[in-house]
Short mmCIF file of C-alpha atoms in Angstrom, two decimals:
data_model
loop_
_atom_site.label_atom_id
_atom_site.label_comp_id
_atom_site.label_asym_id
_atom_site.label_seq_id
_atom_site.Cartn_x
_atom_site.Cartn_y
_atom_site.Cartn_z
CA MET A 33 0.12 0.00 0.09
CA HIS A 34 2.93 2.28 0.02
CA ILE A 35 2.89 5.13 -2.22
CA MET A 36 6.59 5.60 -3.28
CA GLU A 37 8.52 8.50 -2.49
CA GLY A 38 8.25 11.17 -5.23
CA PHE A 39 5.23 9.65 -6.77
CA LEU A 40 2.66 12.13 -5.10
CA PRO A 41 2.74 15.80 -5.83
CA TRP A 42 3.85 17.98 -3.12
CA GLN A 43 0.36 19.53 -2.75
CA TRP A 44 -1.10 16.30 -2.14
CA CYS A 45 1.53 15.35 0.38
CA ILE A 46 0.75 18.40 2.51
CA VAL A 47 -3.01 17.62 2.46
CA TRP A 48 -2.49 14.02 3.60
CA TRP A 49 -0.05 15.18 6.17
CA LEU A 50 -2.53 17.81 7.54
CA ILE A 51 -5.11 15.04 7.83
CA ALA A 52 -2.63 12.55 9.53
CA LEU A 53 -1.04 14.96 12.07
CA PRO A 54 -4.16 15.73 14.29
CA CYS A 55 -5.04 11.91 14.40
CA LEU A 56 -1.45 11.14 15.42
CA ALA A 57 -1.58 13.71 18.21
CA PHE A 58 -4.99 12.47 19.47
CA GLY A 59 -3.56 8.98 19.31
CA VAL A 60 -0.57 9.77 21.48
CA TRP A 61 -2.85 11.48 24.01
CA ARG A 62 -5.09 8.48 24.06
CA LEU A 63 -2.16 6.18 24.43
CA LYS A 64 -0.84 8.02 27.35
CA LYS A 65 -4.39 8.03 29.12
CA ILE A 66 -4.89 4.34 28.56
CA ILE A 67 -1.40 3.26 29.85
CA ASP A 68 -1.81 5.59 32.88
CA ALA A 69 -5.33 4.11 33.78
CA ASP A 70 -4.25 0.53 33.27
CA ARG A 71 -0.69 -0.78 33.14
CA GLU A 72 -1.92 -4.24 32.08
CA ALA A 73 -3.18 -2.58 28.90
CA LEU A 74 0.63 -2.43 27.92
CA PRO A 75 1.13 -6.20 27.16
CA LEU A 76 -2.00 -6.25 24.97
CA LEU A 77 -0.75 -3.24 23.08
CA GLY A 78 2.67 -5.18 22.69
CA VAL A 79 0.75 -8.16 21.08
CA THR A 80 -1.44 -6.15 19.01
CA GLY A 81 1.28 -3.69 17.75
CA GLY A 82 3.77 -6.74 17.26
CA PHE A 83 1.27 -8.13 14.83
CA ILE A 84 1.34 -5.05 12.81
CA PHE A 85 5.23 -5.19 12.74
CA ILE A 86 5.11 -8.82 11.67
CA LEU A 87 2.31 -8.76 9.14
CA SER A 88 3.34 -5.76 7.40
CA SER A 89 6.74 -6.98 6.74
CA LEU A 90 5.38 -10.05 4.90
CA LYS A 91 5.18 -9.44 1.16
CA LEU A 92 3.05 -12.29 -0.07
CA PRO A 93 2.40 -13.24 -3.62
CA SER A 94 -1.19 -13.16 -4.81
CA VAL A 95 -3.39 -14.12 -7.66
CA THR A 96 -2.68 -11.03 -9.89
CA GLY A 97 1.14 -12.05 -10.20
CA SER A 98 2.13 -9.21 -7.90
CA CYS A 99 3.07 -9.09 -4.20
CA SER A 100 1.49 -7.18 -1.54
CA HIS A 101 1.50 -7.32 2.29
CA PRO A 102 -1.12 -7.40 4.94
CA THR A 103 -1.57 -4.79 7.44
CA GLY A 104 -2.45 -6.43 10.79
CA THR A 105 -3.97 -3.24 11.96
CA GLY A 106 -7.48 -4.68 12.81
CA LEU A 107 -6.69 -6.32 16.05
CA SER A 108 -5.22 -3.20 17.45
CA ALA A 109 -8.28 -1.10 16.17
CA ILE A 110 -10.54 -3.60 18.09
CA CYS A 111 -8.77 -3.42 21.29
CA PHE A 112 -7.41 0.17 21.40
CA GLY A 113 -9.58 2.10 18.77
CA PRO A 114 -8.25 3.60 15.46
CA TRP A 115 -6.29 6.48 16.78
CA ILE A 116 -3.66 4.49 18.84
CA THR A 117 -3.34 2.22 15.91
CA SER A 118 -2.53 5.27 13.86
CA VAL A 119 0.47 5.91 16.11
CA ILE A 120 1.76 2.26 15.89
CA CYS A 121 1.33 2.36 12.06
CA GLY A 122 3.17 5.74 11.98
CA ILE A 123 6.09 3.96 13.63
CA VAL A 124 6.10 1.09 11.36
CA LEU A 125 5.83 3.29 8.30
CA LEU A 126 8.71 5.47 9.41
CA PHE A 127 10.93 2.49 10.04
CA GLN A 128 10.03 1.44 6.27
CA ALA A 129 10.46 4.79 4.87
CA LEU A 130 13.98 5.49 6.49
CA PHE A 131 15.47 2.06 6.10
CA LEU A 132 13.76 0.16 3.29
CA ALA A 133 12.76 2.86 0.87
CA HIS A 134 9.14 1.66 1.05
CA GLY A 135 7.28 4.98 1.06
CA GLY A 136 9.04 7.97 2.04
CA LEU A 137 8.95 10.96 4.39
CA SER A 138 6.97 13.28 2.03
CA VAL A 139 4.38 10.52 1.40
CA LEU A 140 4.32 9.14 4.84
CA GLY A 141 1.20 11.39 5.58
CA ALA A 142 -0.63 9.73 2.89
CA ASN A 143 0.45 6.20 3.78
CA ILE A 144 -0.58 6.92 7.48
CA VAL A 145 -4.07 8.00 6.27
CA SER A 146 -4.68 4.85 4.34
CA MET A 147 -3.00 2.16 6.67
CA GLY A 148 -3.25 3.96 9.94
CA ILE A 149 -6.43 6.00 9.86
CA VAL A 150 -9.01 4.75 7.17
CA GLY A 151 -8.22 1.06 7.40
CA PRO A 152 -8.47 0.88 11.24
CA LEU A 153 -11.45 3.16 11.25
CA VAL A 154 -13.35 0.76 9.00
CA GLY A 155 -12.28 -2.16 11.15
CA TYR A 156 -13.39 -0.24 14.28
CA ALA A 157 -16.65 0.60 12.79
CA ILE A 158 -17.44 -2.96 11.93
CA TYR A 159 -16.47 -4.26 15.33
CA ARG A 160 -18.76 -1.59 17.13
CA LEU A 161 -21.54 -2.56 14.76
CA LEU A 162 -21.29 -6.23 15.60
CA LYS A 163 -20.08 -6.01 19.10
CA ASP A 164 -23.51 -6.16 20.79
CA THR A 165 -25.32 -8.49 18.32
CA SER A 166 -25.26 -12.18 18.53
CA VAL A 167 -22.78 -12.56 16.06
CA ASN A 168 -19.80 -14.84 17.10
CA ILE A 169 -16.91 -12.73 18.41
CA TYR A 170 -14.34 -14.50 16.34
CA LEU A 171 -16.57 -13.85 13.11
CA THR A 172 -16.56 -10.25 14.22
CA VAL A 173 -12.87 -10.07 14.61
CA PHE A 174 -12.44 -11.94 11.13
CA LEU A 175 -14.51 -9.23 9.44
CA ALA A 176 -13.08 -6.27 11.05
CA THR A 177 -9.40 -7.33 10.35
CA ALA A 178 -10.08 -8.46 6.79
CA LEU A 179 -11.95 -5.27 5.85
CA ALA A 180 -9.37 -2.99 7.65
CA ASP A 181 -6.84 -4.64 5.30
CA MET A 182 -9.11 -4.16 2.24
CA PHE A 183 -10.00 -0.58 2.85
CA THR A 184 -6.26 0.45 3.36
CA TYR A 185 -5.68 -0.48 -0.11
CA VAL A 186 -8.84 1.00 -1.42
CA THR A 187 -7.78 4.26 0.23
CA THR A 188 -4.26 4.07 -1.40
CA SER A 189 -6.21 3.73 -4.78
CA LEU A 190 -8.25 6.68 -3.95
CA GLU A 191 -5.26 8.90 -2.94
CA LEU A 192 -3.54 8.06 -6.17
CA ALA A 193 -6.55 8.52 -8.24
CA LEU A 194 -7.09 11.93 -6.71
CA ALA A 195 -3.69 12.92 -7.54
CA TYR A 196 -3.53 11.36 -10.98
CA PRO A 197 -7.04 11.69 -12.72
CA ALA A 198 -7.12 9.94 -16.08
CA GLU A 199 -7.59 12.01 -19.24
CA VAL A 200 -10.83 10.32 -20.16
CA GLY A 201 -12.99 9.74 -17.22
CA GLY A 202 -11.10 11.68 -14.68
CA VAL A 203 -10.70 10.54 -11.03
CA ALA A 204 -13.44 7.76 -11.25
CA SER A 205 -11.67 5.87 -14.05
CA SER A 206 -8.19 6.04 -12.58
CA PHE A 207 -9.70 4.94 -9.27
CA VAL A 208 -10.85 1.86 -10.96
CA LEU A 209 -7.35 1.42 -12.63
CA PHE A 210 -5.72 1.54 -9.23
CA LEU A 211 -8.23 -0.65 -7.41
CA ALA A 212 -7.46 -3.31 -10.09
CA ILE A 213 -3.82 -3.19 -9.05
CA PHE A 214 -4.13 -2.74 -5.23
CA ALA A 215 -7.45 -4.15 -4.10
CA ILE A 216 -7.63 -7.33 -6.35
CA THR A 217 -4.31 -8.37 -5.22
CA GLN A 218 -5.46 -7.83 -1.57
CA VAL A 219 -8.50 -9.93 -1.50
CA PRO A 220 -6.82 -13.27 -0.75
CA LEU A 221 -4.37 -11.73 1.64
CA ALA A 222 -7.26 -10.04 3.36
CA ILE A 223 -9.10 -13.28 3.98
CA VAL A 224 -6.06 -15.05 5.14
CA GLU A 225 -5.19 -12.24 7.60
CA GLY A 226 -8.55 -12.21 8.95
CA ILE A 227 -8.60 -15.95 9.69
CA VAL A 228 -5.06 -15.80 11.23
CA LEU A 229 -5.91 -12.79 13.48
CA ALA A 230 -9.14 -14.46 14.58
CA LEU A 231 -7.00 -17.41 15.73
CA VAL A 232 -4.63 -15.04 17.53
CA PHE A 233 -7.67 -13.45 19.15
CA LYS A 234 -8.75 -16.98 20.30
CA TYR A 235 -5.34 -17.43 22.14
CA ILE A 236 -5.70 -13.87 23.85
CA VAL A 237 -9.18 -14.84 24.91
CA ALA A 238 -7.81 -18.31 26.32
CA LEU A 239 -4.74 -16.57 28.11
CA LYS A 240 -6.02 -13.18 29.28
CA PRO A 241 -9.82 -12.88 29.26
CA ASP A 242 -9.90 -10.52 32.11
CA ILE A 243 -8.10 -7.66 30.31
CA LEU A 244 -10.53 -7.87 27.42
CA ILE A 245 -13.52 -7.69 29.86
CA ARG A 246 -11.89 -4.97 31.90
CA MET A 247 -11.40 -2.82 28.84
CA LYS A 248 -14.94 -3.62 27.68
CA ILE A 249 -13.67 -4.92 24.41
CA PHE A 250 -16.39 -7.71 24.75
CA SER A 251 -18.70 -8.37 27.37
CA GLU A 252 -18.02 -11.01 30.25
CA LYS A 253 -20.92 -13.12 28.82
CA GLN A 254 -19.58 -13.12 25.31
CA ILE A 255 -16.04 -13.98 26.43
CA ASN A 256 -17.23 -16.74 28.52
CA GLU A 257 -19.39 -18.18 25.77
CA ALA A 258 -16.35 -18.01 23.45
CA ARG A 259 -14.21 -19.80 26.08
CA GLY A 260 -16.86 -22.49 26.53
CA GLU A 261 -16.92 -23.21 22.86
CA ALA A 262 -13.19 -22.84 22.05
CA MET B 8 -13.08 -32.33 19.91
CA ALA B 9 -12.90 -31.08 16.41
CA LYS B 10 -15.36 -28.24 17.11
CA SER B 11 -12.91 -26.66 19.62
CA TYR B 12 -10.10 -26.46 17.00
CA ILE B 13 -12.17 -25.20 14.22
CA LEU B 14 -10.22 -21.93 13.89
CA GLU B 15 -7.01 -23.77 13.89
CA ILE B 16 -8.30 -26.09 11.19
CA LEU B 17 -9.67 -23.01 9.06
CA ALA B 18 -6.26 -21.31 9.40
CA VAL B 19 -4.50 -24.23 8.03
CA VAL B 20 -6.78 -24.74 5.25
CA ALA B 21 -6.68 -21.02 4.32
CA ILE B 22 -2.88 -20.96 4.33
CA LEU B 23 -2.78 -24.19 2.31
CA ALA B 24 -5.27 -22.82 -0.30
CA PHE B 25 -3.15 -19.56 -0.42
CA CYS B 26 0.04 -21.55 -1.19
CA GLY B 27 -1.96 -23.66 -3.71
CA VAL B 28 -3.23 -20.64 -5.51
CA PHE B 29 0.22 -19.29 -5.60
CA LEU B 30 1.75 -22.50 -7.10
CA PHE B 31 -1.16 -22.38 -9.64
CA THR B 32 -0.63 -18.78 -10.74
CA SER B 33 3.05 -18.95 -10.71
CA SER B 34 3.02 -21.73 -13.05
CA THR B 35 0.12 -20.73 -15.42
CA LEU B 36 0.24 -16.91 -15.37
CA LYS B 37 2.52 -15.63 -18.15
CA GLY B 38 4.61 -12.57 -17.39
CA ALA B 39 3.81 -12.75 -13.51
CA GLU B 40 6.94 -11.33 -12.00
CA PHE B 41 5.48 -11.14 -8.56
CA ALA B 42 6.98 -7.71 -8.16
CA GLY B 43 5.55 -5.50 -5.44
CA SER B 44 2.07 -4.05 -6.12
CA ASP B 45 3.62 -0.76 -4.96
CA ASN B 46 6.00 -0.75 -8.05
CA VAL B 47 2.97 -1.82 -10.30
CA GLY B 48 1.10 1.21 -8.91
CA SER B 49 4.18 3.47 -9.74
CA GLY B 50 4.14 2.09 -13.18
CA MET B 51 0.46 2.98 -13.67
CA ILE B 52 1.19 6.59 -12.36
CA ALA B 53 3.75 6.83 -15.09
CA GLU B 54 1.26 5.64 -17.68
CA LEU B 55 -1.43 8.10 -16.46
CA SER B 56 0.79 11.15 -16.15
CA GLY B 57 2.71 10.31 -19.41
CA LYS B 58 6.01 10.75 -17.69
CA PRO B 59 8.54 7.69 -17.44
CA VAL B 60 9.01 6.29 -14.14
CA GLU B 61 12.57 7.38 -13.77
CA SER B 62 11.43 11.10 -13.81
CA PHE B 63 9.91 10.83 -10.55
CA ALA B 64 12.66 11.77 -8.12
CA PRO B 65 12.11 11.65 -4.30
CA LEU B 66 10.97 15.05 -2.91
CA ILE B 67 12.94 14.34 0.25
CA PRO B 68 16.27 12.56 -0.46
CA GLN B 69 16.19 9.13 1.08
CA TRP B 70 18.48 6.17 1.70
CA GLU B 71 17.77 3.11 -0.17
CA PRO B 72 19.04 -0.34 0.73
CA PRO B 73 22.11 -1.09 -1.62
CA SER B 74 20.87 -4.60 -2.45
CA GLY B 75 17.91 -6.93 -2.16
CA GLU B 76 19.86 -8.85 0.59
CA VAL B 77 20.14 -5.81 2.81
CA GLU B 78 16.63 -5.00 2.21
CA SER B 79 15.48 -8.49 3.13
CA CYS B 80 17.63 -8.34 6.23
CA LEU B 81 15.99 -5.35 7.26
CA PHE B 82 12.54 -6.65 6.68
CA ALA B 83 13.34 -9.76 8.65
CA LEU B 84 14.65 -7.40 11.49
CA GLN B 85 11.02 -5.90 11.41
CA SER B 86 9.13 -8.82 11.82
CA ALA B 87 11.69 -10.10 14.37
CA ILE B 88 10.94 -7.11 16.52
CA GLY B 89 7.08 -7.93 16.09
CA GLY B 90 7.87 -11.49 17.01
CA ILE B 91 9.65 -10.81 20.11
CA CYS B 92 6.89 -8.47 21.41
CA VAL B 93 4.24 -11.13 20.74
CA GLY B 94 6.17 -14.09 22.05
CA GLY B 95 7.23 -12.17 25.08
CA VAL B 96 3.82 -11.03 26.02
CA PHE B 97 2.14 -14.57 25.39
CA GLY B 98 4.83 -16.02 27.72
CA TYR B 99 4.22 -13.34 30.33
CA TRP B 100 0.37 -14.03 30.27
CA LEU B 101 1.06 -17.85 30.29
CA GLY B 102 3.39 -17.44 33.47
CA GLN B 103 0.85 -15.24 35.17
CA LYS B 104 -1.92 -17.61 34.59
CA LYS B 105 0.14 -20.54 35.88
CA SER B 106 1.29 -18.63 39.07
CA MET B 107 -2.25 -17.61 39.71
CA SER B 108 -3.61 -21.16 39.53
CA GLU B 109 -0.71 -22.34 41.71
CA THR B 110 -1.58 -19.69 44.48
CA LYS B 111 -5.20 -20.87 44.35
CA ALA B 112 -4.11 -24.45 44.79
CA ASN B 113 -1.90 -23.60 47.70
CA GLN B 114 -4.58 -21.72 49.57
#
């Protein structure tokens, strides 16, 4: 999902940076608040953040004959909300921009918006929508993580389409062209990521159910039901 | 028994299917280079703007890994950092759980 350094006009770089910065600032503030309130939240942050580090470094081949990587942001979005996830993504993307020439400092804002803000926001919205329904919690986690992954790439496509409208058809037709590159490649990756992260969530439920209940991520009843069946 | 491992089974099936699809496409799809979709995207940008890919110079100068080996080393480092976090915390939780059940048993 990285837009490569130099491939976004500077005007757009500034626009995406201006959107990303307040979200990051709010995320840092939220992070401080959560850690002050509950030290036991820190290990959970380690697990969810760790998976962003791992999954975003795996470049996997896909059906379109090109490679792409999962984002791993959904789990963190469910547990900590989208804004703290933005901060972790910011760290990962900065690492990749500085040392791997994946993305760059000028396009970092745009990449944070797609991977760190829109993707997690979509995942979080789905989780909130399904949280209090009778939907199985692992299905909720699957849907939230898979769609957080998908929408990261949809956003990248939109960012590029806005900067490079096609001569015929404008933004809409170049959006379709970029979607064909990014989104189709991503479909199988998103499905696998969703299943794997749902499995990880099962182990969190098995080992440390009290933190999930205390942070009100799922209700006690839902967790107990999940433990009973898992 | 099988029901309690349904997620594990699903994950294994999904990963195997993913590998199967990869083997199938890599042997049948002509011209599939398995380059990064980032680069394919950059090619599309060049096509849409009518400028060659080489003309897109970084706006902010950046360091590039001198070879694929160095790059893969740094990527491995990134996932190792993540792996240490995840493994460390799961171990911590496991120990916590164990010591809690031991104190209960001693009481």
